[in-house]
C-alpha positions as a Markdown table, in Angstrom:
| # | Residue | x | y | z |
|---|---|---|---|---|
| 1 | Unk | 100.3 | 109.0 | 120.7 |
| 2 | Unk | 99.0 | 112.3 | 122.1 |
| 3 | Unk | 99.2 | 114.0 | 125.5 |
| 4 | Unk | 96.0 | 113.7 | 127.5 |
| 5 | Unk | 93.8 | 116.7 | 127.9 |
| 6 | Unk | 95.3 | 118.8 | 125.2 |
| 7 | Unk | 92.9 | 118.0 | 122.3 |
| 8 | Unk | 89.5 | 119.7 | 121.8 |
| 9 | Unk | 86.5 | 117.5 | 122.1 |
| 10 | Unk | 84.8 | 116.6 | 118.8 |
| 11 | Unk | 81.2 | 115.7 | 117.9 |
| 12 | Unk | 79.8 | 112.2 | 118.0 |
| 13 | Unk | 80.9 | 109.7 | 115.4 |
| 14 | Unk | 77.7 | 109.8 | 113.4 |
| 15 | Unk | 77.8 | 113.6 | 113.2 |
| 16 | Unk | 81.4 | 113.5 | 111.8 |
| 17 | Unk | 80.1 | 111.2 | 109.0 |
| 18 | Unk | 77.4 | 113.7 | 108.1 |
| 19 | Unk | 79.8 | 116.7 | 108.1 |
| 20 | Unk | 82.3 | 114.8 | 105.9 |
| 21 | Unk | 79.8 | 113.8 | 103.3 |
| 22 | Unk | 78.4 | 117.4 | 103.2 |
| 23 | Unk | 81.9 | 118.8 | 102.5 |
| 24 | Unk | 82.3 | 116.2 | 99.7 |
| 25 | Unk | 79.0 | 117.1 | 98.3 |
| 26 | Unk | 80.0 | 120.8 | 98.1 |
| 27 | Unk | 83.2 | 119.8 | 96.3 |
| 28 | Unk | 81.2 | 117.7 | 93.8 |
| 29 | Unk | 79.1 | 120.7 | 92.9 |
| 30 | Unk | 82.1 | 122.0 | 90.8 |
| 31 | Unk | 81.7 | 119.0 | 88.5 |
| 32 | Unk | 78.2 | 119.3 | 87.0 |
| 33 | Unk | 78.1 | 116.1 | 84.8 |
| 34 | Unk | 78.9 | 114.0 | 87.8 |
| 35 | Unk | 77.2 | 115.8 | 90.6 |
| 36 | Unk | 74.0 | 113.7 | 90.8 |
| 37 | Unk | 75.9 | 110.5 | 90.6 |
| 38 | Unk | 78.4 | 111.6 | 93.2 |
| 39 | Unk | 75.7 | 112.6 | 95.6 |
| 40 | Unk | 73.9 | 109.2 | 95.2 |
| 41 | Unk | 77.2 | 107.4 | 95.8 |
| 42 | Unk | 77.9 | 109.5 | 99.0 |
| 43 | Unk | 74.4 | 108.8 | 100.3 |
| 44 | Unk | 75.0 | 105.1 | 99.7 |
| 45 | Unk | 78.3 | 105.2 | 101.5 |
| 46 | Unk | 76.7 | 107.1 | 104.4 |
| 47 | Unk | 74.1 | 104.4 | 104.7 |
| 48 | Unk | 76.6 | 101.6 | 104.7 |
| 49 | Unk | 78.8 | 103.2 | 107.3 |
| 50 | Unk | 75.8 | 103.9 | 109.5 |
| 51 | Unk | 74.9 | 100.2 | 109.3 |
| 52 | Unk | 78.4 | 99.0 | 110.2 |
| 53 | Unk | 79.2 | 101.6 | 112.9 |
| 54 | Unk | 77.1 | 100.2 | 115.8 |
| 55 | Unk | 78.9 | 96.9 | 115.5 |
| 56 | Unk | 82.5 | 97.9 | 114.8 |
| 57 | Unk | 82.8 | 100.8 | 117.3 |
| 58 | Unk | 82.4 | 98.3 | 120.2 |
| 59 | Unk | 85.8 | 96.8 | 119.4 |
| 60 | Unk | 87.6 | 100.2 | 119.2 |
| 61 | Unk | 89.5 | 101.0 | 122.4 |
| 62 | Unk | 91.5 | 103.9 | 123.8 |
| 63 | Unk | 95.0 | 103.0 | 125.1 |
| 64 | Unk | 97.0 | 104.8 | 127.7 |
| 65 | Unk | 100.7 | 104.0 | 127.9 |
| 66 | Unk | 102.7 | 106.3 | 130.3 |
| 67 | Unk | 101.6 | 109.9 | 129.7 |
| 68 | Unk | 100.4 | 109.4 | 126.2 |
| 69 | Unk | 97.0 | 108.3 | 124.8 |
| 70 | Unk | 96.5 | 106.2 | 121.6 |
| 71 | Unk | 94.0 | 103.7 | 120.1 |
| 72 | Unk | 93.6 | 100.1 | 119.3 |
| 73 | Unk | 91.1 | 97.5 | 118.1 |
| 74 | Unk | 90.1 | 94.1 | 119.5 |
| 75 | Unk | 90.2 | 91.3 | 116.9 |
| 76 | Unk | 89.4 | 88.2 | 118.8 |
| 77 | Unk | 86.9 | 87.0 | 121.5 |
| 78 | Unk | 89.9 | 86.2 | 123.8 |
| 79 | Unk | 91.1 | 89.8 | 123.7 |
| 80 | Unk | 93.8 | 90.2 | 121.2 |
| 81 | Unk | 94.3 | 93.8 | 120.3 |
| 82 | Unk | 96.0 | 95.3 | 117.2 |
| 83 | Unk | 97.8 | 98.7 | 117.7 |
| 84 | Unk | 100.9 | 100.5 | 116.4 |
| 85 | Unk | 104.3 | 99.4 | 117.7 |
| 86 | Unk | 105.2 | 103.0 | 118.9 |
| 87 | Unk | 102.3 | 102.8 | 121.3 |
| 88 | Unk | 103.6 | 100.0 | 123.7 |
| 89 | Unk | 107.2 | 100.4 | 122.3 |
| 90 | Unk | 108.2 | 97.0 | 123.8 |
| 91 | Unk | 106.8 | 93.6 | 124.8 |
| 92 | Unk | 105.5 | 93.0 | 128.3 |
| 93 | Unk | 104.3 | 96.5 | 129.0 |
| 94 | Unk | 101.1 | 97.1 | 131.0 |
| 95 | Unk | 98.6 | 99.2 | 129.1 |
| 96 | Unk | 95.5 | 100.9 | 130.4 |
| 97 | Unk | 92.6 | 100.2 | 128.1 |
| 98 | Unk | 89.2 | 102.0 | 127.9 |
| 99 | Unk | 86.4 | 100.2 | 126.2 |
| 100 | Unk | 83.6 | 101.8 | 124.2 |
| 101 | Unk | 81.2 | 101.9 | 127.2 |
| 102 | Unk | 83.8 | 103.7 | 129.3 |
| 103 | Unk | 84.8 | 100.7 | 131.4 |
| 104 | Unk | 88.6 | 100.4 | 132.1 |
| 105 | Unk | 90.7 | 97.3 | 132.0 |
| 106 | Unk | 94.3 | 96.4 | 131.3 |
| 107 | Unk | 96.3 | 94.7 | 128.6 |
| 108 | Unk | 99.8 | 93.3 | 128.3 |
| 109 | Unk | 101.8 | 94.2 | 125.1 |
| 110 | Unk | 103.0 | 91.2 | 123.2 |
| 111 | Unk | 105.2 | 91.1 | 120.1 |
| 112 | Unk | 105.9 | 94.0 | 117.8 |
| 113 | Unk | 107.6 | 95.0 | 114.6 |
| 114 | Unk | 109.2 | 98.5 | 114.9 |
| 115 | Unk | 110.1 | 98.7 | 111.3 |
| 116 | Unk | 106.6 | 98.5 | 110.0 |
| 117 | Unk | 105.0 | 99.8 | 113.3 |
| 118 | Unk | 102.8 | 96.7 | 114.0 |
| 119 | Unk | 102.1 | 95.5 | 117.5 |
| 120 | Unk | 99.9 | 93.0 | 119.3 |
| 121 | Unk | 98.5 | 93.1 | 122.9 |
| 122 | Unk | 96.2 | 91.0 | 124.9 |
| 123 | Unk | 93.5 | 92.1 | 127.3 |
| 124 | Unk | 93.3 | 90.4 | 130.6 |
| 125 | Unk | 90.7 | 87.6 | 130.9 |
| 126 | Unk | 87.3 | 88.8 | 132.1 |
| 127 | Unk | 85.5 | 85.4 | 132.0 |
| 128 | Unk | 83.4 | 86.2 | 128.9 |
| 129 | Unk | 84.1 | 87.1 | 125.2 |
| 130 | Unk | 85.3 | 90.5 | 124.3 |
| 131 | Unk | 83.6 | 92.4 | 121.5 |
| 132 | Unk | 85.7 | 92.1 | 118.4 |
| 133 | Unk | 85.9 | 92.6 | 114.6 |
| 134 | Unk | 87.5 | 90.5 | 111.9 |
| 135 | Unk | 90.7 | 91.5 | 110.1 |
| 136 | Unk | 91.0 | 91.2 | 106.3 |
| 137 | Unk | 93.3 | 88.5 | 105.1 |
| 138 | Unk | 93.0 | 89.7 | 101.5 |
| 139 | Unk | 95.7 | 92.3 | 101.8 |
| 140 | Unk | 96.2 | 93.1 | 98.2 |
| 141 | Unk | 92.5 | 93.8 | 97.6 |
| 142 | Unk | 92.8 | 97.1 | 99.4 |
| 143 | Unk | 93.5 | 99.1 | 96.3 |
| 144 | Unk | 93.7 | 102.8 | 95.6 |
| 145 | Unk | 90.3 | 104.4 | 95.1 |
| 146 | Unk | 88.5 | 102.0 | 97.5 |
| 147 | Unk | 86.4 | 103.7 | 100.1 |
| 148 | Unk | 87.3 | 103.1 | 103.7 |
| 149 | Unk | 86.8 | 104.6 | 107.1 |
| 150 | Unk | 88.9 | 105.3 | 110.2 |
| 151 | Unk | 88.0 | 105.1 | 113.8 |
| 152 | Unk | 90.0 | 106.2 | 116.9 |
| 153 | Unk | 90.1 | 108.2 | 120.0 |
| 154 | Unk | 92.0 | 111.4 | 119.2 |
| 155 | Unk | 92.9 | 113.3 | 122.3 |
| 156 | Unk | 91.9 | 110.3 | 124.5 |
| 157 | Unk | 88.7 | 108.7 | 125.5 |
| 158 | Unk | 85.6 | 110.9 | 125.7 |
| 159 | Unk | 82.4 | 109.0 | 126.6 |
| 160 | Unk | 80.1 | 111.8 | 125.5 |
| 161 | Unk | 81.8 | 111.9 | 122.1 |
| 162 | Unk | 82.6 | 108.3 | 121.5 |
| 163 | Unk | 85.1 | 107.1 | 118.9 |
| 164 | Unk | 85.6 | 109.6 | 116.1 |
| 165 | Unk | 84.9 | 108.4 | 112.5 |
| 166 | Unk | 86.4 | 109.7 | 109.3 |
| 167 | Unk | 85.4 | 108.5 | 105.8 |
| 168 | Unk | 87.9 | 108.6 | 102.9 |
| 169 | Unk | 89.6 | 106.6 | 100.2 |
| 170 | Unk | 92.8 | 104.6 | 99.9 |
| 171 | Unk | 95.4 | 106.6 | 98.1 |
| 172 | Unk | 98.3 | 104.2 | 97.8 |
| 173 | Unk | 99.2 | 100.6 | 98.7 |
| 174 | Unk | 102.8 | 99.7 | 99.6 |
| 175 | Unk | 104.4 | 96.4 | 100.7 |
| 176 | Unk | 103.5 | 97.0 | 104.4 |
| 177 | Unk | 101.1 | 99.9 | 104.4 |
| 178 | Unk | 98.2 | 101.9 | 103.1 |
| 179 | Unk | 97.9 | 105.6 | 102.5 |
| 180 | Unk | 94.5 | 107.1 | 102.9 |
| 181 | Unk | 92.9 | 110.6 | 102.9 |
| 182 | Unk | 91.0 | 109.8 | 106.1 |
| 183 | Unk | 91.8 | 112.8 | 108.4 |
| 184 | Unk | 93.7 | 111.6 | 111.5 |
| 185 | Unk | 94.8 | 113.4 | 114.6 |
| 186 | Unk | 97.0 | 112.9 | 117.6 |
| 187 | Unk | 95.7 | 110.0 | 119.7 |
| 188 | Unk | 94.4 | 108.1 | 116.7 |
| 189 | Unk | 97.7 | 106.1 | 116.5 |
| 190 | Unk | 97.0 | 102.4 | 116.7 |
| 191 | Unk | 93.3 | 102.8 | 115.7 |
| 192 | Unk | 91.7 | 100.8 | 112.9 |
| 193 | Unk | 91.1 | 101.5 | 109.2 |
| 194 | Unk | 88.1 | 99.5 | 108.0 |
| 195 | Unk | 86.8 | 98.4 | 104.6 |
| 196 | Unk | 83.1 | 98.4 | 103.8 |
| 197 | Unk | 82.8 | 94.8 | 104.9 |
| 198 | Unk | 83.6 | 95.9 | 108.4 |
| 199 | Unk | 87.0 | 94.3 | 108.4 |
| 200 | Unk | 90.2 | 95.9 | 109.6 |
| 201 | Unk | 92.6 | 96.6 | 106.7 |
| 202 | Unk | 95.0 | 99.0 | 108.5 |
| 203 | Unk | 96.3 | 100.4 | 111.7 |
| 204 | Unk | 96.9 | 104.1 | 112.0 |
| 205 | Unk | 100.7 | 104.7 | 112.1 |
| 206 | Unk | 102.1 | 108.0 | 110.8 |
| 207 | Unk | 99.9 | 111.1 | 111.1 |
| 208 | Unk | 100.9 | 114.2 | 109.0 |
| 209 | Unk | 99.4 | 117.6 | 108.3 |
| 210 | Unk | 98.8 | 116.7 | 104.7 |
| 211 | Unk | 95.6 | 114.7 | 104.5 |
| 212 | Unk | 96.9 | 112.3 | 101.9 |
| 213 | Unk | 100.1 | 111.6 | 103.8 |
| 214 | Unk | 98.5 | 109.6 | 106.6 |
| 215 | Unk | 100.0 | 106.1 | 106.7 |
| 216 | Unk | 98.4 | 102.9 | 108.1 |
| 217 | Unk | 100.2 | 99.6 | 108.7 |
| 218 | Unk | 98.4 | 97.1 | 106.5 |
| 219 | Unk | 97.5 | 93.6 | 107.6 |
| 220 | Unk | 100.6 | 92.1 | 105.8 |
| 221 | Unk | 103.1 | 92.5 | 108.7 |
| 222 | Unk | 100.6 | 91.2 | 111.2 |
| 223 | Unk | 99.7 | 88.1 | 109.1 |
| 224 | Unk | 103.2 | 87.0 | 108.2 |
| 225 | Unk | 104.5 | 87.4 | 111.8 |
| 226 | Unk | 101.4 | 86.4 | 113.7 |
| 227 | Unk | 102.9 | 83.4 | 115.6 |
| 228 | Unk | 106.1 | 85.3 | 116.5 |
| 229 | Unk | 104.1 | 88.3 | 117.7 |
| 230 | Unk | 101.9 | 86.2 | 119.9 |
| 231 | Unk | 105.1 | 84.8 | 121.5 |
| 232 | Unk | 106.1 | 88.4 | 122.4 |
| 233 | Unk | 109.0 | 88.5 | 120.0 |
| 234 | Unk | 110.4 | 91.7 | 118.5 |
| 235 | Unk | 110.4 | 91.1 | 114.7 |
| 236 | Unk | 113.8 | 91.8 | 113.1 |
| 237 | Unk | 113.5 | 89.5 | 110.0 |
| 238 | Unk | 111.7 | 92.2 | 108.1 |
| 239 | Unk | 114.2 | 94.9 | 109.0 |
| 240 | Unk | 114.3 | 96.1 | 105.3 |
| 241 | Unk | 110.5 | 96.3 | 105.2 |
| 242 | Unk | 110.4 | 93.8 | 102.3 |
| 243 | Unk | 108.5 | 90.6 | 102.0 |
| 244 | Unk | 109.2 | 87.5 | 100.1 |
| 245 | Unk | 111.5 | 87.5 | 97.1 |
| 246 | Unk | 110.6 | 86.3 | 93.6 |
| 247 | Unk | 113.5 | 87.8 | 91.5 |
| 248 | Unk | 111.9 | 89.4 | 88.5 |
| 249 | Unk | 111.9 | 92.9 | 87.0 |
| 250 | Unk | 108.7 | 93.9 | 85.3 |
| 251 | Unk | 107.4 | 96.5 | 82.8 |
| 252 | Unk | 104.0 | 97.4 | 81.5 |
| 253 | Unk | 103.7 | 96.1 | 77.9 |
| 254 | Unk | 102.1 | 98.0 | 75.0 |
| 255 | Unk | 98.9 | 96.1 | 75.8 |
| 256 | Unk | 99.0 | 97.4 | 79.4 |
| 257 | Unk | 99.9 | 94.0 | 80.9 |
| 258 | Unk | 102.6 | 93.1 | 83.5 |
| 259 | Unk | 105.5 | 91.7 | 81.5 |
| 260 | Unk | 108.7 | 90.2 | 82.8 |
| 261 | Unk | 111.7 | 92.3 | 81.7 |
| 262 | Unk | 114.4 | 90.4 | 83.5 |
| 263 | Unk | 114.8 | 87.3 | 85.7 |
| 264 | Unk | 117.5 | 87.4 | 88.4 |
| 265 | Unk | 120.1 | 84.6 | 88.2 |
| 266 | Unk | 119.6 | 82.0 | 90.9 |
| 267 | Unk | 116.2 | 83.5 | 91.9 |
| 268 | Unk | 113.0 | 81.5 | 92.7 |
| 269 | Unk | 111.5 | 82.9 | 89.5 |
| 270 | Unk | 114.3 | 81.4 | 87.4 |
| 271 | Unk | 114.0 | 78.1 | 89.2 |
| 272 | Unk | 110.3 | 78.0 | 88.6 |
| 273 | Unk | 110.6 | 78.5 | 84.9 |
| 274 | Unk | 109.7 | 82.2 | 84.5 |
| 275 | Unk | 111.4 | 83.7 | 81.5 |
| 276 | Unk | 111.9 | 87.2 | 80.1 |
| 277 | Unk | 108.9 | 88.1 | 77.9 |
| 278 | Unk | 106.4 | 86.2 | 80.0 |
| 279 | Unk | 103.2 | 88.1 | 80.8 |
| 280 | Unk | 102.0 | 87.7 | 84.5 |
| 281 | Unk | 98.2 | 87.4 | 84.3 |
| 282 | Unk | 97.3 | 86.6 | 87.9 |
| 283 | Unk | 98.7 | 85.7 | 91.3 |
| 284 | Unk | 96.8 | 83.2 | 93.5 |
| 285 | Unk | 93.8 | 83.9 | 91.2 |
| 286 | Unk | 93.9 | 87.7 | 91.5 |
| 287 | Unk | 94.3 | 89.4 | 88.2 |
| 288 | Unk | 97.4 | 91.6 | 87.9 |
| 289 | Unk | 96.8 | 94.9 | 86.2 |
| 290 | Unk | 99.9 | 97.0 | 87.0 |
| 291 | Unk | 103.5 | 96.7 | 88.3 |
| 292 | Unk | 102.7 | 98.3 | 91.7 |
| 293 | Unk | 100.0 | 95.9 | 92.4 |
| 294 | Unk | 102.2 | 92.9 | 91.4 |
| 295 | Unk | 105.1 | 94.2 | 93.6 |
| 296 | Unk | 102.8 | 94.7 | 96.6 |
| 297 | Unk | 101.3 | 91.3 | 96.1 |
| 298 | Unk | 104.7 | 89.5 | 96.2 |
| 299 | Unk | 106.1 | 91.6 | 99.0 |
| 300 | Unk | 103.0 | 91.1 | 101.2 |
| 301 | Unk | 104.0 | 87.4 | 101.4 |
| 302 | Unk | 106.8 | 86.0 | 103.5 |
| 303 | Unk | 109.8 | 84.0 | 102.4 |
| 304 | Unk | 108.7 | 80.4 | 102.2 |
| 305 | Unk | 105.2 | 81.2 | 101.0 |
| 306 | Unk | 104.0 | 79.5 | 97.8 |
| 307 | Unk | 102.5 | 81.6 | 95.0 |
| 308 | Unk | 100.5 | 80.3 | 92.1 |
| 309 | Unk | 101.2 | 82.4 | 89.0 |
| 310 | Unk | 99.2 | 82.4 | 85.8 |
| 311 | Unk | 101.5 | 83.3 | 82.9 |
| 312 | Unk | 101.3 | 83.7 | 79.2 |
| 313 | Unk | 104.4 | 82.5 | 77.4 |
| 314 | Unk | 104.6 | 82.9 | 73.6 |
| 315 | Unk | 100.8 | 83.1 | 73.4 |
| 316 | Unk | 100.0 | 80.1 | 75.6 |
| 317 | Unk | 98.6 | 80.5 | 79.1 |
| 318 | Unk | 99.8 | 78.2 | 81.9 |
| 319 | Unk | 100.2 | 78.1 | 85.7 |
| 320 | Unk | 103.3 | 77.6 | 87.8 |
| 321 | Unk | 103.9 | 77.4 | 91.6 |
| 322 | Unk | 106.9 | 79.2 | 93.0 |
| 323 | Unk | 108.2 | 79.3 | 96.6 |
| 324 | Unk | 109.4 | 82.8 | 97.7 |
| 325 | Unk | 112.8 | 83.2 | 99.2 |
| 326 | Unk | 114.4 | 85.7 | 101.6 |
| 327 | Unk | 115.2 | 88.9 | 99.8 |
| 328 | Unk | 118.9 | 89.3 | 99.2 |
| 329 | Unk | 120.5 | 92.7 | 99.9 |
| 330 | Unk | 120.4 | 95.2 | 97.1 |
| 331 | Unk | 118.2 | 93.2 | 94.9 |
| 332 | Unk | 115.0 | 94.2 | 93.1 |
| 333 | Unk | 111.6 | 92.6 | 93.4 |
């Protein structure tokens, strides 16, 4: 959130793209062997963003709640809006929403999760479909190093400027969030982070001075609590910020594989037949290459979800199905 009228106007979105790429190009000049490749990559990224921008920017909205201004993104034709929980703060709140063309409408806040900072709102019916973008349901595929771009209305809506665009990379993935080096400013809260398929992969949540400290809520909290949030419930189940519970401790083996170091007594993992020394090769068909990725994959799912794990036990590969449980207090992954 950001007070209205206190933030300087910026250039149009497409100009911000050009400025960002130029800065990156200058930095790349310090690394001679990779300079030409880096420039080619940046030019390709610029082309992809310019192709996606006309479509996705139509779904990005400015939100005014009280005296503050923030952002959001429409993700369905019937007007569902994703934003950060600290924007509406509670269900049932009336929000002033400004669309990309400058027209003004209203929305009602629905459910929210204050722990992860995820919230849902619904625009009032206008008798025709709203412009919208799709969200990514492949939460764990947003991995560090992947290019992404952020849109939002820092400082509030400015029709001459339009939504501001920042290109960057994912720095870190956690159970409920993503860190990126996309530059964010006050008023971006609740705005969308996109992958290069034009899908929403995050919602801007915590904005810090350090560029690599910006935090976005991933789609995991939204997807696992979707029904409850549409019913305007305040989510408390995920108060510890953790997802489903499997009950294993893992280490990286000498062959750089995810190996099971311990299996918790009474856990879903033990009941499913996972044993110490097993190597976890994939989860639901996605190859597992490090502990952090495996932990994020499990925690992105809710208790009750079924996972299909491909294991290697004493040299033989096999698959098992395991149903995640609610995470006990003071337990590991």
